[in-house]
Short mmCIF file of C-alpha atoms and ligand atoms in Angstrom, two decimals:
data_model
loop_
_atom_site.label_atom_id
_atom_site.label_comp_id
_atom_site.label_asym_id
_atom_site.label_seq_id
_atom_site.Cartn_x
_atom_site.Cartn_y
_atom_site.Cartn_z
CA MET A 1201 0.00 0.00 0.00
CA ASN A 1202 2.83 2.37 0.80
CA GLY A 1203 4.29 4.56 -1.89
CA LYS A 1204 7.83 5.46 -2.70
CA SER A 1205 8.03 7.64 0.38
CA SER A 1206 7.82 4.51 2.46
CA LYS A 1207 11.05 3.22 1.03
CA LEU A 1208 13.02 5.32 3.46
CA LEU A 1209 11.01 3.87 6.29
CA ALA A 1210 11.56 0.42 4.89
CA ALA A 1211 15.29 1.08 4.83
CA ALA A 1212 15.19 2.24 8.43
CA ALA A 1213 13.28 -0.86 9.32
CA ILE A 1214 15.72 -3.15 7.57
CA VAL A 1215 16.78 -4.87 10.76
CA PHE A 1216 13.21 -5.50 11.81
CA VAL A 1217 12.16 -6.79 8.46
CA LEU A 1218 15.12 -9.10 8.10
CA THR A 1219 14.41 -10.71 11.39
CA ILE A 1220 10.72 -11.26 10.79
CA VAL A 1221 12.16 -14.31 9.27
CA PHE A 1222 15.76 -14.63 10.30
CA MET A 1223 17.89 -16.98 8.27
CA LEU A 1224 20.57 -19.00 9.89
CA VAL A 1225 22.82 -19.48 6.92
CA SER A 1226 25.76 -21.82 7.29
CA GLY A 1227 28.81 -19.75 7.94
CA VAL A 1228 31.33 -22.43 6.98
CA SER A 1229 30.79 -22.96 3.29
CA PRO A 1230 32.50 -20.61 0.86
CA HIS A 1231 29.78 -21.34 -1.67
CA ILE A 1232 26.93 -19.31 -0.21
CA TYR A 1233 26.43 -15.83 -1.65
CA LYS A 1234 23.90 -13.29 -0.46
CA LYS A 1235 22.60 -9.86 -1.44
CA SER A 1236 19.83 -7.55 -0.14
CA GLU A 1237 17.98 -4.79 -1.96
CA ILE A 1238 14.75 -2.92 -1.41
CA VAL A 1239 12.21 -4.01 -4.01
CA MET A 1240 8.40 -4.09 -3.75
CA ASP A 1241 8.64 -1.73 -0.77
CA THR A 1242 10.41 -4.38 1.21
CA VAL A 1243 13.84 -5.81 1.93
CA VAL A 1244 14.55 -8.67 -0.44
CA THR A 1245 17.46 -10.96 0.36
CA LEU A 1246 18.63 -13.48 -2.20
CA THR A 1247 20.92 -16.28 -1.03
CA VAL A 1248 22.39 -18.68 -3.55
CA VAL A 1249 24.70 -21.67 -3.47
CA ALA A 1250 27.14 -21.44 -6.35
CA ASP A 1251 30.61 -22.59 -7.25
CA SER A 1252 31.85 -19.14 -8.20
CA GLU A 1253 31.20 -15.62 -7.09
CA LYS A 1254 30.81 -14.53 -10.70
CA LYS A 1255 28.08 -17.05 -11.40
CA ALA A 1256 26.31 -16.15 -8.16
CA ASN A 1257 26.43 -12.41 -8.85
CA GLU A 1258 25.16 -12.75 -12.41
CA ALA A 1259 22.24 -14.88 -11.31
CA ILE A 1260 21.41 -12.59 -8.39
CA GLU A 1261 21.47 -9.48 -10.60
CA ALA A 1262 19.17 -11.13 -13.14
CA ALA A 1263 16.78 -12.07 -10.34
CA PHE A 1264 16.66 -8.52 -8.95
CA LYS A 1265 15.99 -7.24 -12.46
CA GLU A 1266 13.04 -9.62 -12.75
CA LEU A 1267 11.77 -8.51 -9.34
CA ARG A 1268 11.87 -4.87 -10.39
CA ARG A 1269 9.92 -5.80 -13.53
CA LEU A 1270 7.26 -7.55 -11.45
CA ASP A 1271 7.10 -4.59 -9.06
CA ARG A 1272 6.43 -2.23 -11.98
CA LEU A 1273 3.49 -4.41 -13.06
CA LEU A 1274 1.97 -5.29 -9.70
CA SER A 1275 2.53 -2.19 -7.57
CA PHE A 1276 -0.55 -0.58 -6.04
CA SER A 1277 1.09 2.82 -5.65
CA ASP A 1278 3.02 3.12 -8.93
CA ALA A 1279 0.79 5.06 -11.36
CA GLY A 1280 2.26 3.17 -14.32
CA SER A 1281 1.52 -0.36 -13.09
CA ASP A 1282 -1.03 -2.79 -14.53
CA VAL A 1283 -2.83 -2.68 -11.19
CA SER A 1284 -3.13 1.13 -11.36
CA ALA A 1285 -4.47 0.94 -14.92
CA ILE A 1286 -7.12 -1.54 -13.79
CA ASN A 1287 -8.01 0.65 -10.82
CA LYS A 1288 -8.22 3.89 -12.82
CA ASN A 1289 -10.71 2.21 -15.14
CA ALA A 1290 -12.91 0.66 -12.47
CA GLY A 1291 -16.54 0.66 -13.55
CA GLN A 1292 -15.51 1.84 -17.01
CA ALA A 1293 -13.29 -0.41 -19.07
CA ALA A 1294 -11.49 -3.73 -19.23
CA ILE A 1295 -7.72 -3.36 -19.32
CA LYS A 1296 -5.38 -5.73 -21.12
CA VAL A 1297 -2.58 -6.68 -18.73
CA SER A 1298 0.60 -8.75 -18.74
CA THR A 1299 0.39 -12.51 -18.23
CA ASP A 1300 1.96 -12.12 -14.77
CA THR A 1301 -0.69 -9.69 -13.60
CA TYR A 1302 -3.49 -11.72 -15.14
CA GLU A 1303 -2.37 -15.03 -13.66
CA LEU A 1304 -1.67 -13.53 -10.24
CA ALA A 1305 -5.04 -11.77 -10.03
CA LYS A 1306 -6.73 -15.05 -11.02
CA LYS A 1307 -4.79 -16.91 -8.36
CA ALA A 1308 -5.80 -14.26 -5.82
CA VAL A 1309 -9.47 -14.81 -6.62
CA GLU A 1310 -8.99 -18.59 -6.40
CA VAL A 1311 -7.68 -18.12 -2.88
CA SER A 1312 -10.64 -15.85 -2.10
CA GLU A 1313 -12.97 -18.66 -3.13
CA LEU A 1314 -10.97 -21.24 -1.18
CA THR A 1315 -11.06 -19.10 1.97
CA GLY A 1316 -14.67 -17.95 1.82
CA GLY A 1317 -13.59 -14.38 1.10
CA ALA A 1318 -11.19 -14.04 4.05
CA PHE A 1319 -8.60 -13.20 1.41
CA ASP A 1320 -9.97 -10.52 -0.89
CA PRO A 1321 -7.78 -8.73 -3.45
CA ALA A 1322 -10.57 -6.15 -3.76
CA ILE A 1323 -9.66 -4.95 -0.24
CA GLY A 1324 -8.21 -1.71 -1.74
CA PRO A 1325 -10.97 0.81 -0.87
CA ALA A 1326 -10.73 -0.11 2.82
CA ALA A 1327 -6.94 -0.43 2.84
CA VAL A 1328 -6.37 3.08 1.47
CA LEU A 1329 -8.31 4.59 4.38
CA TRP A 1330 -5.73 3.31 6.88
CA ASP A 1331 -2.54 5.32 7.36
CA PHE A 1332 -0.25 3.36 9.68
CA LYS A 1333 2.66 5.71 9.23
CA ASN A 1334 0.71 8.74 10.43
CA LYS A 1335 -1.40 6.76 12.90
CA LYS A 1336 -4.65 7.73 11.21
CA ARG A 1337 -7.65 5.48 11.10
CA PRO A 1338 -10.94 5.84 9.27
CA THR A 1339 -14.25 6.41 11.03
CA GLY A 1340 -16.79 3.63 11.16
CA SER A 1341 -19.01 5.32 8.60
CA GLU A 1342 -16.11 5.93 6.19
CA LEU A 1343 -15.29 2.23 6.34
CA LYS A 1344 -18.90 1.17 6.02
CA LYS A 1345 -19.23 2.97 2.71
CA THR A 1346 -16.43 0.87 1.23
CA LEU A 1347 -17.83 -2.51 2.26
CA PRO A 1348 -19.99 -3.11 -0.86
CA LEU A 1349 -16.87 -2.48 -2.96
CA LEU A 1350 -14.79 -5.17 -1.23
CA ASN A 1351 -16.03 -7.91 -3.49
CA TYR A 1352 -13.70 -10.22 -5.42
CA THR A 1353 -16.66 -11.65 -7.38
CA HIS A 1354 -16.83 -8.28 -9.17
CA ILE A 1355 -13.36 -8.70 -10.65
CA VAL A 1356 -14.06 -9.71 -14.24
CA PHE A 1357 -11.52 -11.77 -16.18
CA ASN A 1358 -11.34 -12.23 -19.93
CA GLY A 1359 -8.87 -14.95 -20.92
CA ASN A 1360 -9.11 -14.16 -24.64
CA ASP A 1361 -7.18 -10.94 -24.34
CA THR A 1362 -5.94 -11.30 -20.71
CA SER A 1363 -7.94 -8.28 -19.66
CA ILE A 1364 -9.33 -7.45 -16.24
CA MET A 1365 -12.15 -5.15 -15.30
CA LEU A 1366 -13.47 -4.07 -11.93
CA LYS A 1367 -17.24 -3.95 -12.25
CA ASP A 1368 -17.97 -1.06 -9.90
CA LYS A 1369 -16.65 2.47 -9.82
CA GLY A 1370 -14.57 2.94 -6.68
CA MET A 1371 -13.30 -0.64 -6.56
CA LEU A 1372 -9.52 -1.00 -6.12
CA LEU A 1373 -7.50 -4.14 -6.82
CA ASP A 1374 -4.73 -4.66 -4.25
CA LEU A 1375 -2.37 -7.59 -4.79
CA GLY A 1376 -0.25 -6.61 -1.76
CA GLY A 1377 -1.30 -9.73 0.14
CA ILE A 1378 -0.06 -12.15 -2.55
CA ALA A 1379 2.49 -10.43 -4.81
CA LYS A 1380 5.57 -11.09 -2.71
CA GLY A 1381 4.95 -14.82 -2.54
CA TYR A 1382 4.43 -14.88 -6.29
CA ALA A 1383 7.63 -12.92 -6.75
CA ALA A 1384 9.50 -15.45 -4.58
CA ASP A 1385 8.22 -18.24 -6.85
CA ARG A 1386 9.29 -16.43 -10.03
CA THR A 1387 12.70 -15.73 -8.50
CA VAL A 1388 13.27 -19.38 -7.72
CA ASP A 1389 12.20 -20.37 -11.27
CA LEU A 1390 14.64 -17.88 -12.71
CA LEU A 1391 17.56 -18.84 -10.47
CA ARG A 1392 16.97 -22.54 -11.06
CA GLY A 1393 16.86 -21.86 -14.78
CA ALA A 1394 20.22 -20.13 -14.44
CA GLY A 1395 21.65 -23.32 -12.98
CA ILE A 1396 21.57 -22.34 -9.30
CA LYS A 1397 20.74 -25.56 -7.48
CA ALA A 1398 19.93 -24.18 -4.05
CA GLY A 1399 19.19 -21.00 -2.20
CA ILE A 1400 16.68 -18.76 -0.46
CA ALA A 1401 14.50 -16.05 -1.98
CA ALA A 1402 13.33 -13.96 0.96
CA MET A 1403 10.89 -11.13 0.35
CA ALA A 1404 10.75 -10.02 3.99
CA GLY A 1405 8.13 -12.37 5.49
CA ASP A 1406 7.56 -14.33 2.28
CA ILE A 1407 10.32 -16.84 1.71
CA ARG A 1408 10.98 -19.72 -0.62
CA VAL A 1409 13.91 -22.10 -0.27
CA TRP A 1410 15.09 -24.63 -2.80
CA GLY A 1411 17.68 -27.40 -2.65
CA THR A 1412 19.77 -27.75 0.49
CA ARG A 1413 22.70 -26.10 2.18
CA PRO A 1414 26.09 -27.15 0.76
CA ASP A 1415 26.44 -29.83 3.45
CA GLY A 1416 23.12 -31.40 2.42
CA SER A 1417 21.19 -30.16 5.45
CA PRO A 1418 17.89 -28.26 5.16
CA TRP A 1419 17.72 -24.48 5.21
CA ARG A 1420 16.73 -23.00 8.54
CA VAL A 1421 14.18 -20.21 8.60
CA GLY A 1422 13.35 -18.40 11.81
CA ILE A 1423 9.92 -17.11 12.79
CA ARG A 1424 10.04 -13.86 14.71
CA ALA A 1425 8.60 -13.67 18.21
CA PRO A 1426 5.76 -11.18 17.57
CA ARG A 1427 6.30 -9.39 20.92
CA GLY A 1428 10.03 -10.02 21.16
CA SER A 1429 12.10 -7.27 22.73
CA THR A 1430 14.49 -7.33 19.80
CA PRO A 1431 13.77 -8.37 16.22
CA GLU A 1432 16.33 -11.14 16.66
CA ASP A 1433 14.01 -12.86 19.12
CA LEU A 1434 12.67 -15.97 17.45
CA ILE A 1435 9.67 -17.95 18.57
CA ALA A 1436 10.46 -20.95 16.36
CA VAL A 1437 12.81 -22.21 13.65
CA LEU A 1438 11.77 -24.24 10.61
CA SER A 1439 13.98 -26.71 8.75
CA LEU A 1440 12.94 -26.66 5.10
CA LYS A 1441 13.87 -28.06 1.69
CA ASP A 1442 12.00 -26.99 -1.44
CA MET A 1443 9.28 -25.13 0.43
CA ALA A 1444 7.80 -21.70 0.81
CA VAL A 1445 6.93 -20.08 4.12
CA SER A 1446 5.08 -16.85 4.83
CA THR A 1447 4.34 -15.05 8.05
CA SER A 1448 1.64 -12.43 8.39
CA GLY A 1449 2.02 -10.46 11.59
CA ASP A 1450 0.27 -7.63 13.42
CA TYR A 1451 3.67 -6.07 14.19
CA GLU A 1452 4.65 -5.22 10.63
CA ARG A 1453 2.56 -2.14 9.90
CA PHE A 1454 0.59 -0.93 12.89
CA PHE A 1455 -0.01 1.75 15.48
CA ILE A 1456 -1.40 1.61 18.98
CA GLU A 1457 -4.09 4.02 20.16
CA ASP A 1458 -5.78 3.83 23.57
CA GLY A 1459 -4.22 0.43 24.08
CA ILE A 1460 -5.69 -0.96 20.86
CA ARG A 1461 -3.38 -2.23 18.15
CA TYR A 1462 -4.43 -1.31 14.61
CA HIS A 1463 -2.59 -3.23 11.87
CA HIS A 1464 -2.64 -3.81 8.13
CA ILE A 1465 -4.33 -7.20 7.83
CA LEU A 1466 -7.95 -6.29 7.30
CA ASN A 1467 -11.16 -8.25 7.59
CA PRO A 1468 -13.03 -7.68 4.29
CA ALA A 1469 -16.34 -8.07 6.15
CA THR A 1470 -15.68 -4.98 8.28
CA GLY A 1471 -12.67 -3.15 6.84
CA GLN A 1472 -11.15 -3.32 10.34
CA PRO A 1473 -7.89 -5.04 11.39
CA ALA A 1474 -8.46 -8.74 11.97
CA GLY A 1475 -8.33 -10.01 15.57
CA ASP A 1476 -7.24 -13.19 17.36
CA PHE A 1477 -3.63 -13.49 16.17
CA GLN A 1478 -0.22 -11.92 16.64
CA SER A 1479 1.08 -13.89 13.68
CA VAL A 1480 0.22 -16.69 11.30
CA THR A 1481 2.87 -18.74 9.49
CA VAL A 1482 1.99 -21.05 6.60
CA VAL A 1483 4.22 -23.59 4.83
CA ASN A 1484 3.45 -24.91 1.32
CA PRO A 1485 5.48 -25.70 -1.82
CA GLN A 1486 4.28 -22.48 -3.50
CA GLY A 1487 5.03 -18.97 -2.28
CA VAL A 1488 1.95 -17.56 -3.95
CA MET A 1489 -0.12 -19.85 -1.74
CA THR A 1490 1.74 -19.25 1.54
CA ASP A 1491 1.55 -15.48 1.09
CA ALA A 1492 -2.19 -15.38 0.41
CA LEU A 1493 -3.07 -18.11 2.89
CA SER A 1494 -1.13 -16.60 5.80
CA THR A 1495 -3.14 -13.43 5.28
CA ALA A 1496 -6.39 -15.38 4.89
CA VAL A 1497 -5.91 -17.58 7.95
CA PHE A 1498 -5.06 -14.45 9.97
CA VAL A 1499 -8.37 -12.90 8.87
CA MET A 1500 -10.42 -16.03 9.67
CA GLY A 1501 -9.90 -15.79 13.40
CA ARG A 1502 -9.20 -18.65 15.77
CA GLU A 1503 -12.07 -21.06 15.23
CA LYS A 1504 -12.42 -20.79 11.47
CA ALA A 1505 -8.64 -20.87 11.09
CA LEU A 1506 -8.29 -24.12 13.05
CA ALA A 1507 -11.13 -25.72 11.09
CA PHE A 1508 -9.63 -24.58 7.76
CA ILE A 1509 -6.17 -25.88 8.68
CA GLU A 1510 -7.66 -29.23 9.62
CA LYS A 1511 -9.85 -29.50 6.52
CA THR A 1512 -7.14 -28.55 4.02
CA SER A 1513 -4.21 -30.24 5.86
CA LEU A 1514 -2.44 -26.90 5.80
CA MET A 1515 0.96 -26.72 7.49
CA ALA A 1516 0.57 -23.80 9.87
CA PHE A 1517 2.01 -22.23 13.01
CA LEU A 1518 -0.23 -19.78 14.86
CA VAL A 1519 0.57 -17.27 17.58
CA PHE A 1520 -2.66 -16.20 19.27
CA SER A 1521 -3.28 -12.77 20.77
CA ASP A 1522 -2.43 -14.07 24.26
CA GLY A 1523 0.94 -15.36 23.04
CA THR A 1524 0.01 -19.06 23.12
CA THR A 1525 0.77 -21.07 20.00
CA PHE A 1526 -0.59 -23.85 17.83
CA THR A 1527 1.46 -26.04 15.49
CA SER A 1528 -0.36 -28.22 12.96
CA ALA A 1529 0.53 -31.91 13.32
CA ASN A 1530 2.10 -32.04 9.85
CA LEU A 1531 4.50 -29.21 10.70
CA ARG A 1532 5.76 -30.57 14.02
CA GLY A 1533 8.65 -32.53 12.50
CA LEU A 1534 9.94 -29.41 10.76
CA LEU A 1535 9.52 -26.88 13.55
CA GLU A 1536 11.62 -26.31 16.64
CA ASN A 1537 10.20 -24.05 19.34
CA ARG A 1538 12.52 -21.47 20.90
P1 ADP B 1454 2.86 -8.14 4.45
O1 ADP B 1454 2.55 -7.27 3.26
O2 ADP B 1454 3.24 -7.38 5.64
O3 ADP B 1454 3.75 -9.30 4.13
P2 ADP B 1454 0.46 -9.71 4.18
O4 ADP B 1454 1.04 -10.62 3.19
O5 ADP B 1454 -0.33 -10.34 5.27
O6 ADP B 1454 1.50 -8.80 4.90
O7 ADP B 1454 -0.45 -8.73 3.36
C1 ADP B 1454 -0.97 -7.55 3.89
C2 ADP B 1454 -1.34 -6.66 2.74
O8 ADP B 1454 -2.34 -7.30 1.95
C3 ADP B 1454 -1.94 -5.35 3.20
O9 ADP B 1454 -0.98 -4.36 3.28
C4 ADP B 1454 -2.98 -5.09 2.13
O10 ADP B 1454 -2.36 -4.49 1.01
C5 ADP B 1454 -3.42 -6.45 1.72
N1 ADP B 1454 -4.52 -7.00 2.53
C6 ADP B 1454 -4.94 -6.68 3.77
N2 ADP B 1454 -5.98 -7.41 4.16
C7 ADP B 1454 -6.23 -8.27 3.12
C8 ADP B 1454 -7.21 -9.28 2.90
N3 ADP B 1454 -8.13 -9.59 3.81
N4 ADP B 1454 -7.17 -9.93 1.71
C9 ADP B 1454 -6.25 -9.63 0.77
N5 ADP B 1454 -5.32 -8.69 0.92
C10 ADP B 1454 -5.31 -8.01 2.09
MG1 MG B 1455 0.25 -12.39 2.62
#
């Protein structure tokens, strides 16, 4: 949601963001190379295993170039993006978009259907009313007016010319809850295609690992303690091979007023920040799924979330508002509590 002005803030928050998911990369092997840049309004760290620095650098540079391309298409704030073109023409015209934008928006709506609307890429009109940087929140009546517009079933797709139209004037497509996971997937495809057999693509809290560390052991990905006194405080560590993991947390973009924490994961039914959790972590082979589902499960609230996790055999780690945790049975072998 944040524009270019937020990049400075993002830079200042680099330490926080990095430790949302803190990677314990083997320090012994000379074959691990790593680089961080700010892309998609977030700190992106690419880690690759390669047999030469030259090969690693070339692959990493190509991956960052691809990420900047995706950012230009998918950005909510960039006036030149596909998403902005769709939004400017809401209620008026269908806009032909790139395959990436088309496929990602379709995927977003699939997840909306799968989650009973807990994930809704039409969240835009409510999301723009919240200003976490300046601690400003909308009034109840301002939010209420947007509710009829938060409706993913009014995103119209035409596969013949890969065009998208928002049915109603005032609707705003926001792929912010799914774009980083998608970008992690594309990055891994690209790096694999360039012959890189293992590594980590970390878009802040949306991470995908592939292959193993040089010694054959799994990658280790930390989950930040949501109320930790320092960002280095971890609540758990995952051991992963060829998996994606995303964490959605109420500590990423938020402010506190009169003891109430207002954060950026919104319930499409109310336009208000979703309750019940401090953070939700989801593990799945695809980053596009972990990103959207961590947001969706967060929105569902405790009971619906537990039922959904059970029904779909989702690998998930939940930190409830009171600090207690839940680990799905199928994640227990991969997760170590701290
Ligand atoms: P982060 O961007 O911090 O990684 P998330 O992946 O959980 O966090 O996505 C939050 C972003 O997704 C918000 O900033 C907003 O743009 C968008 N969003 C908020 N609520 C929803 C929702 N219910 N469904 C889809 N997208 C949402
Ligand atoms: Mg998400």
